[in-house]
Amino acid sequence: MPDGTLAKGKVGMDVTPEEANKIARQIAINIITSLKTELGDLDKVKRIVKLVGFVNCVDGFGGQPGVINGASDLMCEVFGEKGVHARSAVGTNALPLNIPVEIEAIVEIEN
C-alpha cells in the first residue's frame, strides 16, 4: 500500500475486485520504483516483457484479469508501447501472508 503496509485478505470475501485492482496498480508502482532505483533512469527500460499476476480469491471468482489490469494498464500508461506485454492472471486459494495480489515482472533493459 502507499503507506508501506501490506494489504491482506481474499478477493471476493475480504477485498472487492475494485480494491484488488487498486492494489495491483500499487504493486506496479512499486515495481516501477524498484526499476528506477536499480537502473537510475526509466529510459533504460527497453520493454516490459511479461507480468505474471496471482490473485488470492474465493472459489468461483473469475475476475483475475480485471484485477491484474490495474498493473498492466499502469505499465502501458508509464512506458507507452514499451509497456505492452504478455500476461498471465491466475487465481489461487492462498498467497503468502494472506496478501490478495502478487505480481512478478519480466523486464528487458538496455545494456
mmCIF file of N, CA and C in Angstrom:
data_model
loop_
_atom_site.group_PDB
_atom_site.id
_atom_site.type_symbol
_atom_site.label_atom_id
_atom_site.label_comp_id
_atom_site.label_asym_id
_atom_site.label_seq_id
_atom_site.Cartn_x
_atom_site.Cartn_y
_atom_site.Cartn_z
ATOM 1 N N MET A 1 0.845 -1.170 0.000
ATOM 2 C CA MET A 1 0.000 0.000 0.000
ATOM 3 C C MET A 1 0.900 1.247 0.000
ATOM 4 N N PRO A 2 0.350 2.374 -0.350
ATOM 5 C CA PRO A 2 1.182 3.590 -0.401
ATOM 6 C C PRO A 2 1.884 3.910 0.924
ATOM 7 N N ASP A 3 1.261 3.508 2.039
ATOM 8 C CA ASP A 3 1.870 3.805 3.345
ATOM 9 C C ASP A 3 2.878 2.743 3.788
ATOM 10 N N GLY A 4 3.130 1.752 2.937
ATOM 11 C CA GLY A 4 4.119 0.739 3.241
ATOM 12 C C GLY A 4 3.563 -0.511 3.909
ATOM 13 N N THR A 5 2.291 -0.522 4.251
ATOM 14 C CA THR A 5 1.692 -1.707 4.861
ATOM 15 C C THR A 5 1.284 -2.697 3.775
ATOM 16 N N LEU A 6 1.124 -3.943 4.157
ATOM 17 C CA LEU A 6 0.654 -4.972 3.238
ATOM 18 C C LEU A 6 -0.863 -5.051 3.283
ATOM 19 N N ALA A 7 -1.468 -5.082 2.105
ATOM 20 C CA ALA A 7 -2.902 -5.365 2.036
ATOM 21 C C ALA A 7 -3.073 -6.842 2.368
ATOM 22 N N LYS A 8 -4.184 -7.180 2.981
ATOM 23 C CA LYS A 8 -4.440 -8.570 3.356
ATOM 24 C C LYS A 8 -5.870 -8.935 3.021
ATOM 25 N N GLY A 9 -6.075 -10.212 2.724
ATOM 26 C CA GLY A 9 -7.424 -10.716 2.522
ATOM 27 C C GLY A 9 -7.599 -11.433 1.205
ATOM 28 N N LYS A 10 -8.760 -12.029 1.073
ATOM 29 C CA LYS A 10 -9.119 -12.829 -0.083
ATOM 30 C C LYS A 10 -10.103 -12.041 -0.945
ATOM 31 N N VAL A 11 -9.799 -11.960 -2.239
ATOM 32 C CA VAL A 11 -10.680 -11.247 -3.169
ATOM 33 C C VAL A 11 -11.990 -12.030 -3.301
ATOM 34 N N GLY A 12 -13.089 -11.314 -3.184
ATOM 35 C CA GLY A 12 -14.406 -11.937 -3.222
ATOM 36 C C GLY A 12 -14.969 -12.218 -1.846
ATOM 37 N N MET A 13 -14.150 -11.986 -0.818
ATOM 38 C CA MET A 13 -14.615 -12.158 0.557
ATOM 39 C C MET A 13 -14.233 -10.940 1.398
ATOM 40 N N ASP A 14 -12.934 -10.659 1.510
ATOM 41 C CA ASP A 14 -12.443 -9.547 2.337
ATOM 42 C C ASP A 14 -12.111 -8.312 1.512
ATOM 43 N N VAL A 15 -11.831 -8.525 0.240
ATOM 44 C CA VAL A 15 -11.360 -7.467 -0.664
ATOM 45 C C VAL A 15 -12.231 -7.496 -1.917
ATOM 46 N N THR A 16 -12.724 -6.337 -2.336
ATOM 47 C CA THR A 16 -13.525 -6.295 -3.561
ATOM 48 C C THR A 16 -12.607 -6.355 -4.784
ATOM 49 N N PRO A 17 -13.146 -6.746 -5.929
ATOM 50 C CA PRO A 17 -12.336 -6.721 -7.144
ATOM 51 C C PRO A 17 -11.777 -5.328 -7.450
ATOM 52 N N GLU A 18 -12.550 -4.300 -7.164
ATOM 53 C CA GLU A 18 -12.089 -2.929 -7.403
ATOM 54 C C GLU A 18 -10.920 -2.573 -6.483
ATOM 55 N N GLU A 19 -11.012 -2.967 -5.225
ATOM 56 C CA GLU A 19 -9.900 -2.736 -4.297
ATOM 57 C C GLU A 19 -8.663 -3.520 -4.745
ATOM 58 N N ALA A 20 -8.867 -4.751 -5.191
ATOM 59 C CA ALA A 20 -7.746 -5.578 -5.645
ATOM 60 C C ALA A 20 -7.089 -4.975 -6.884
ATOM 61 N N ASN A 21 -7.880 -4.376 -7.772
ATOM 62 C CA ASN A 21 -7.337 -3.696 -8.950
ATOM 63 C C ASN A 21 -6.433 -2.545 -8.515
ATOM 64 N N LYS A 22 -6.853 -1.796 -7.502
ATOM 65 C CA LYS A 22 -6.029 -0.694 -6.978
ATOM 66 C C LYS A 22 -4.755 -1.226 -6.307
ATOM 67 N N ILE A 23 -4.869 -2.367 -5.654
ATOM 68 C CA ILE A 23 -3.688 -2.991 -5.043
ATOM 69 C C ILE A 23 -2.710 -3.402 -6.136
ATOM 70 N N ALA A 24 -3.223 -3.982 -7.224
ATOM 71 C CA ALA A 24 -2.358 -4.369 -8.347
ATOM 72 C C ALA A 24 -1.666 -3.140 -8.932
ATOM 73 N N ARG A 25 -2.379 -2.032 -9.030
ATOM 74 C CA ARG A 25 -1.775 -0.795 -9.525
ATOM 75 C C ARG A 25 -0.645 -0.342 -8.602
ATOM 76 N N GLN A 26 -0.875 -0.437 -7.292
ATOM 77 C CA GLN A 26 0.168 -0.050 -6.330
ATOM 78 C C GLN A 26 1.377 -0.964 -6.450
ATOM 79 N N ILE A 27 1.149 -2.236 -6.687
ATOM 80 C CA ILE A 27 2.270 -3.161 -6.889
ATOM 81 C C ILE A 27 3.069 -2.733 -8.115
ATOM 82 N N ALA A 28 2.380 -2.337 -9.185
ATOM 83 C CA ALA A 28 3.081 -1.859 -10.387
ATOM 84 C C ALA A 28 3.895 -0.602 -10.077
ATOM 85 N N ILE A 29 3.348 0.289 -9.267
ATOM 86 C CA ILE A 29 4.099 1.479 -8.847
ATOM 87 C C ILE A 29 5.365 1.042 -8.107
ATOM 88 N N ASN A 30 5.239 0.046 -7.242
ATOM 89 C CA ASN A 30 6.401 -0.460 -6.503
ATOM 90 C C ASN A 30 7.437 -1.068 -7.449
ATOM 91 N N ILE A 31 6.977 -1.793 -8.462
ATOM 92 C CA ILE A 31 7.894 -2.376 -9.442
ATOM 93 C C ILE A 31 8.624 -1.269 -10.202
ATOM 94 N N ILE A 32 7.895 -0.266 -10.627
ATOM 95 C CA ILE A 32 8.499 0.854 -11.359
ATOM 96 C C ILE A 32 9.495 1.598 -10.470
ATOM 97 N N THR A 33 9.149 1.774 -9.212
ATOM 98 C CA THR A 33 10.067 2.422 -8.264
ATOM 99 C C THR A 33 11.342 1.609 -8.111
ATOM 100 N N SER A 34 11.216 0.303 -8.037
ATOM 101 C CA SER A 34 12.399 -0.567 -7.943
ATOM 102 C C SER A 34 13.257 -0.464 -9.197
ATOM 103 N N LEU A 35 12.606 -0.427 -10.360
ATOM 104 C CA LEU A 35 13.353 -0.266 -11.613
ATOM 105 C C LEU A 35 14.130 1.044 -11.616
ATOM 106 N N LYS A 36 13.473 2.121 -11.210
ATOM 107 C CA LYS A 36 14.124 3.438 -11.176
ATOM 108 C C LYS A 36 15.313 3.421 -10.218
ATOM 109 N N THR A 37 15.134 2.798 -9.064
ATOM 110 C CA THR A 37 16.205 2.717 -8.077
ATOM 111 C C THR A 37 17.395 1.931 -8.616
ATOM 112 N N GLU A 38 17.131 0.809 -9.238
ATOM 113 C CA GLU A 38 18.205 -0.060 -9.728
ATOM 114 C C GLU A 38 18.868 0.476 -10.988
ATOM 115 N N LEU A 39 18.078 1.053 -11.893
ATOM 116 C CA LEU A 39 18.603 1.498 -13.184
ATOM 117 C C LEU A 39 19.037 2.962 -13.184
ATOM 118 N N GLY A 40 18.478 3.748 -12.279
ATOM 119 C CA GLY A 40 18.784 5.171 -12.234
ATOM 120 C C GLY A 40 17.959 5.992 -13.203
ATOM 121 N N ASP A 41 17.460 5.367 -14.259
ATOM 122 C CA ASP A 41 16.724 6.081 -15.303
ATOM 123 C C ASP A 41 15.768 5.102 -15.976
ATOM 124 N N LEU A 42 14.481 5.413 -15.978
ATOM 125 C CA LEU A 42 13.498 4.526 -16.591
ATOM 126 C C LEU A 42 13.648 4.443 -18.110
ATOM 127 N N ASP A 43 14.398 5.357 -18.707
ATOM 128 C CA ASP A 43 14.650 5.272 -20.147
ATOM 129 C C ASP A 43 15.485 4.040 -20.501
ATOM 130 N N LYS A 44 16.101 3.416 -19.501
ATOM 131 C CA LYS A 44 16.876 2.196 -19.736
ATOM 132 C C LYS A 44 15.979 0.964 -19.887
ATOM 133 N N VAL A 45 14.688 1.114 -19.598
ATOM 134 C CA VAL A 45 13.755 0.007 -19.795
ATOM 135 C C VAL A 45 13.492 -0.122 -21.293
ATOM 136 N N LYS A 46 13.895 -1.248 -21.861
ATOM 137 C CA LYS A 46 13.670 -1.498 -23.284
ATOM 138 C C LYS A 46 12.218 -1.906 -23.526
ATOM 139 N N ARG A 47 11.708 -2.788 -22.635
ATOM 140 C CA ARG A 47 10.297 -3.156 -22.709
ATOM 141 C C ARG A 47 9.914 -3.982 -21.488
ATOM 142 N N ILE A 48 8.629 -3.937 -21.188
ATOM 143 C CA ILE A 48 8.049 -4.835 -20.194
ATOM 144 C C ILE A 48 7.698 -6.103 -20.966
ATOM 145 N N VAL A 49 8.354 -7.195 -20.646
ATOM 146 C CA VAL A 49 8.164 -8.435 -21.400
ATOM 147 C C VAL A 49 6.892 -9.146 -20.950
ATOM 148 N N LYS A 50 6.750 -9.339 -19.640
ATOM 149 C CA LYS A 50 5.611 -10.104 -19.140
ATOM 150 C C LYS A 50 5.318 -9.769 -17.691
ATOM 151 N N LEU A 51 4.040 -9.762 -17.346
ATOM 152 C CA LEU A 51 3.605 -9.715 -15.958
ATOM 153 C C LEU A 51 2.905 -11.033 -15.651
ATOM 154 N N VAL A 52 3.202 -11.587 -14.489
ATOM 155 C CA VAL A 52 2.507 -12.773 -14.001
ATOM 156 C C VAL A 52 1.826 -12.356 -12.705
ATOM 157 N N GLY A 53 0.503 -12.400 -12.709
ATOM 158 C CA GLY A 53 -0.261 -11.966 -11.549
ATOM 159 C C GLY A 53 -1.002 -13.106 -10.888
ATOM 160 N N PHE A 54 -0.926 -13.162 -9.575
ATOM 161 C CA PHE A 54 -1.643 -14.154 -8.787
ATOM 162 C C PHE A 54 -2.670 -13.429 -7.923
ATOM 163 N N VAL A 55 -3.885 -13.945 -7.898
ATOM 164 C CA VAL A 55 -4.970 -13.344 -7.125
ATOM 165 C C VAL A 55 -5.452 -14.368 -6.102
ATOM 166 N N ASN A 56 -5.332 -14.030 -4.834
ATOM 167 C CA ASN A 56 -5.836 -14.846 -3.727
ATOM 168 C C ASN A 56 -7.349 -14.620 -3.689
ATOM 169 N N CYS A 57 -8.115 -15.626 -4.124
ATOM 170 C CA CYS A 57 -9.548 -15.396 -4.297
ATOM 171 C C CYS A 57 -10.393 -16.588 -3.858
ATOM 172 N N VAL A 58 -11.665 -16.317 -3.675
ATOM 173 C CA VAL A 58 -12.623 -17.358 -3.313
ATOM 174 C C VAL A 58 -12.866 -18.268 -4.513
ATOM 175 N N ASP A 59 -13.283 -19.490 -4.221
ATOM 176 C CA ASP A 59 -13.663 -20.424 -5.282
ATOM 177 C C ASP A 59 -14.745 -19.789 -6.152
ATOM 178 N N GLY A 60 -14.621 -19.976 -7.442
ATOM 179 C CA GLY A 60 -15.629 -19.463 -8.365
ATOM 180 C C GLY A 60 -15.376 -18.046 -8.851
ATOM 181 N N PHE A 61 -14.404 -17.346 -8.265
ATOM 182 C CA PHE A 61 -14.100 -15.991 -8.718
ATOM 183 C C PHE A 61 -13.392 -16.073 -10.065
ATOM 184 N N GLY A 62 -13.895 -15.350 -11.053
ATOM 185 C CA GLY A 62 -13.316 -15.386 -12.395
ATOM 186 C C GLY A 62 -12.785 -14.052 -12.870
ATOM 187 N N GLY A 63 -12.647 -13.093 -11.973
ATOM 188 C CA GLY A 63 -12.240 -11.750 -12.362
ATOM 189 C C GLY A 63 -10.762 -11.462 -12.249
ATOM 190 N N GLN A 64 -9.921 -12.490 -12.280
ATOM 191 C CA GLN A 64 -8.474 -12.275 -12.149
ATOM 192 C C GLN A 64 -7.928 -11.312 -13.204
ATOM 193 N N PRO A 65 -8.327 -11.436 -14.477
ATOM 194 C CA PRO A 65 -7.796 -10.486 -15.466
ATOM 195 C C PRO A 65 -8.129 -9.025 -15.123
ATOM 196 N N GLY A 66 -9.326 -8.767 -14.629
ATOM 197 C CA GLY A 66 -9.697 -7.410 -14.256
ATOM 198 C C GLY A 66 -8.880 -6.873 -13.097
ATOM 199 N N VAL A 67 -8.531 -7.748 -12.168
ATOM 200 C CA VAL A 67 -7.680 -7.340 -11.048
ATOM 201 C C VAL A 67 -6.293 -6.962 -11.565
ATOM 202 N N ILE A 68 -5.688 -7.818 -12.359
ATOM 203 C CA ILE A 68 -4.320 -7.601 -12.825
ATOM 204 C C ILE A 68 -4.248 -6.459 -13.840
ATOM 205 N N ASN A 69 -5.386 -6.087 -14.428
ATOM 206 C CA ASN A 69 -5.411 -4.904 -15.300
ATOM 207 C C ASN A 69 -4.905 -3.663 -14.580
ATOM 208 N N GLY A 70 -5.059 -3.607 -13.263
ATOM 209 C CA GLY A 70 -4.549 -2.462 -12.507
ATOM 210 C C GLY A 70 -3.060 -2.260 -12.732
ATOM 211 N N ALA A 71 -2.309 -3.353 -12.808
ATOM 212 C CA ALA A 71 -0.869 -3.272 -13.058
ATOM 213 C C ALA A 71 -0.576 -3.099 -14.547
ATOM 214 N N SER A 72 -1.246 -3.883 -15.372
ATOM 215 C CA SER A 72 -0.999 -3.824 -16.819
ATOM 216 C C SER A 72 -1.271 -2.434 -17.386
ATOM 217 N N ASP A 73 -2.388 -1.859 -16.985
ATOM 218 C CA ASP A 73 -2.754 -0.534 -17.502
ATOM 219 C C ASP A 73 -1.708 0.514 -17.123
ATOM 220 N N LEU A 74 -1.211 0.444 -15.887
ATOM 221 C CA LEU A 74 -0.208 1.421 -15.466
ATOM 222 C C LEU A 74 1.090 1.266 -16.253
ATOM 223 N N MET A 75 1.510 0.034 -16.515
ATOM 224 C CA MET A 75 2.729 -0.174 -17.305
ATOM 225 C C MET A 75 2.593 0.468 -18.686
ATOM 226 N N CYS A 76 1.421 0.343 -19.290
ATOM 227 C CA CYS A 76 1.193 0.973 -20.600
ATOM 228 C C CYS A 76 1.133 2.493 -20.484
ATOM 229 N N GLU A 77 0.550 3.004 -19.409
ATOM 230 C CA GLU A 77 0.500 4.455 -19.198
ATOM 231 C C GLU A 77 1.906 5.035 -19.050
ATOM 232 N N VAL A 78 2.744 4.360 -18.278
ATOM 233 C CA VAL A 78 4.078 4.871 -17.975
ATOM 234 C C VAL A 78 5.046 4.673 -19.140
ATOM 235 N N PHE A 79 5.017 3.496 -19.757
ATOM 236 C CA PHE A 79 6.028 3.151 -20.760
ATOM 237 C C PHE A 79 5.522 3.192 -22.197
ATOM 238 N N GLY A 80 4.257 3.504 -22.416
ATOM 239 C CA GLY A 80 3.719 3.551 -23.781
ATOM 240 C C GLY A 80 3.836 2.202 -24.461
ATOM 241 N N GLU A 81 4.270 2.195 -25.711
ATOM 242 C CA GLU A 81 4.405 0.946 -26.475
ATOM 243 C C GLU A 81 5.367 -0.031 -25.799
ATOM 244 N N LYS A 82 6.372 0.487 -25.109
ATOM 245 C CA LYS A 82 7.329 -0.381 -24.409
ATOM 246 C C LYS A 82 6.679 -1.089 -23.223
ATOM 247 N N GLY A 83 5.521 -0.612 -22.811
ATOM 248 C CA GLY A 83 4.818 -1.208 -21.675
ATOM 249 C C GLY A 83 3.823 -2.284 -22.056
ATOM 250 N N VAL A 84 3.577 -2.479 -23.357
ATOM 251 C CA VAL A 84 2.662 -3.527 -23.813
ATOM 252 C C VAL A 84 3.364 -4.871 -23.619
ATOM 253 N N HIS A 85 2.707 -5.806 -22.952
ATOM 254 C CA HIS A 85 3.384 -7.015 -22.502
ATOM 255 C C HIS A 85 2.482 -8.240 -22.587
ATOM 256 N N ALA A 86 3.104 -9.412 -22.525
ATOM 257 C CA ALA A 86 2.370 -10.655 -22.332
ATOM 258 C C ALA A 86 1.972 -10.724 -20.860
ATOM 259 N N ARG A 87 0.957 -11.552 -20.556
ATOM 260 C CA ARG A 87 0.499 -11.563 -19.181
ATOM 261 C C ARG A 87 -0.204 -12.860 -18.839
ATOM 262 N N SER A 88 -0.054 -13.273 -17.599
ATOM 263 C CA SER A 88 -0.845 -14.346 -17.015
ATOM 264 C C SER A 88 -1.558 -13.772 -15.802
ATOM 265 N N ALA A 89 -2.811 -14.170 -15.604
ATOM 266 C CA ALA A 89 -3.587 -13.776 -14.431
ATOM 267 C C ALA A 89 -4.194 -15.050 -13.852
ATOM 268 N N VAL A 90 -3.693 -15.454 -12.692
ATOM 269 C CA VAL A 90 -4.021 -16.757 -12.131
ATOM 270 C C VAL A 90 -4.712 -16.589 -10.785
ATOM 271 N N GLY A 91 -5.767 -17.345 -10.577
ATOM 272 C CA GLY A 91 -6.418 -17.377 -9.278
ATOM 273 C C GLY A 91 -5.826 -18.479 -8.422
ATOM 274 N N THR A 92 -5.703 -18.207 -7.130
ATOM 275 C CA THR A 92 -5.170 -19.196 -6.197
ATOM 276 C C THR A 92 -5.947 -19.119 -4.887
ATOM 277 N N ASN A 93 -5.890 -20.192 -4.111
ATOM 278 C CA ASN A 93 -6.639 -20.206 -2.848
ATOM 279 C C ASN A 93 -5.888 -19.556 -1.697
ATOM 280 N N ALA A 94 -4.585 -19.260 -1.882
ATOM 281 C CA ALA A 94 -3.808 -18.609 -0.820
ATOM 282 C C ALA A 94 -2.540 -18.004 -1.400
ATOM 283 N N LEU A 95 -2.073 -16.934 -0.763
ATOM 284 C CA LEU A 95 -0.784 -16.320 -1.071
ATOM 285 C C LEU A 95 -0.062 -16.062 0.249
ATOM 286 N N PRO A 96 1.259 -15.940 0.227
ATOM 287 C CA PRO A 96 1.997 -15.695 1.471
ATOM 288 C C PRO A 96 1.467 -14.470 2.220
ATOM 289 N N LEU A 97 1.431 -14.583 3.527
ATOM 290 C CA LEU A 97 0.990 -13.501 4.426
ATOM 291 C C LEU A 97 -0.446 -13.063 4.170
ATOM 292 N N ASN A 98 -1.209 -13.910 3.453
ATOM 293 C CA ASN A 98 -2.609 -13.629 3.132
ATOM 294 C C ASN A 98 -2.783 -12.368 2.286
ATOM 295 N N ILE A 99 -1.763 -12.031 1.473
ATOM 296 C CA ILE A 99 -1.902 -10.876 0.584
ATOM 297 C C ILE A 99 -2.897 -11.214 -0.530
ATOM 298 N N PRO A 100 -3.639 -10.229 -1.029
ATOM 299 C CA PRO A 100 -4.641 -10.516 -2.055
ATOM 300 C C PRO A 100 -4.079 -10.614 -3.470
ATOM 301 N N VAL A 101 -2.943 -9.964 -3.737
ATOM 302 C CA VAL A 101 -2.388 -9.921 -5.096
ATOM 303 C C VAL A 101 -0.869 -9.991 -5.020
ATOM 304 N N GLU A 102 -0.300 -10.759 -5.933
ATOM 305 C CA GLU A 102 1.156 -10.817 -6.095
ATOM 306 C C GLU A 102 1.453 -10.716 -7.588
ATOM 307 N N ILE A 103 2.452 -9.923 -7.941
ATOM 308 C CA ILE A 103 2.791 -9.734 -9.355
ATOM 309 C C ILE A 103 4.292 -9.855 -9.550
ATOM 310 N N GLU A 104 4.657 -10.613 -10.574
ATOM 311 C CA GLU A 104 6.048 -10.775 -10.988
ATOM 312 C C GLU A 104 6.204 -10.104 -12.340
ATOM 313 N N ALA A 105 7.296 -9.385 -12.524
ATOM 314 C CA ALA A 105 7.554 -8.690 -13.785
ATOM 315 C C ALA A 105 8.852 -9.171 -14.420
ATOM 316 N N ILE A 106 8.791 -9.395 -15.718
ATOM 317 C CA ILE A 106 9.994 -9.677 -16.507
ATOM 318 C C ILE A 106 10.208 -8.457 -17.372
ATOM 319 N N VAL A 107 11.376 -7.815 -17.222
ATOM 320 C CA VAL A 107 11.655 -6.542 -17.882
ATOM 321 C C VAL A 107 12.960 -6.656 -18.658
ATOM 322 N N GLU A 108 12.942 -6.233 -19.922
ATOM 323 C CA GLU A 108 14.170 -6.168 -20.715
ATOM 324 C C GLU A 108 14.744 -4.768 -20.588
ATOM 325 N N ILE A 109 16.043 -4.695 -20.285
ATOM 326 C CA ILE A 109 16.682 -3.390 -20.118
ATOM 327 C C ILE A 109 17.778 -3.195 -21.156
ATOM 328 N N GLU A 110 18.086 -1.939 -21.405
ATOM 329 C CA GLU A 110 19.182 -1.593 -22.327
ATOM 330 C C GLU A 110 20.512 -1.932 -21.670
ATOM 331 N N ASN A 111 21.504 -2.244 -22.481
ATOM 332 C CA ASN A 111 22.849 -2.540 -21.957
ATOM 333 C C ASN A 111 23.494 -1.288 -21.424
#
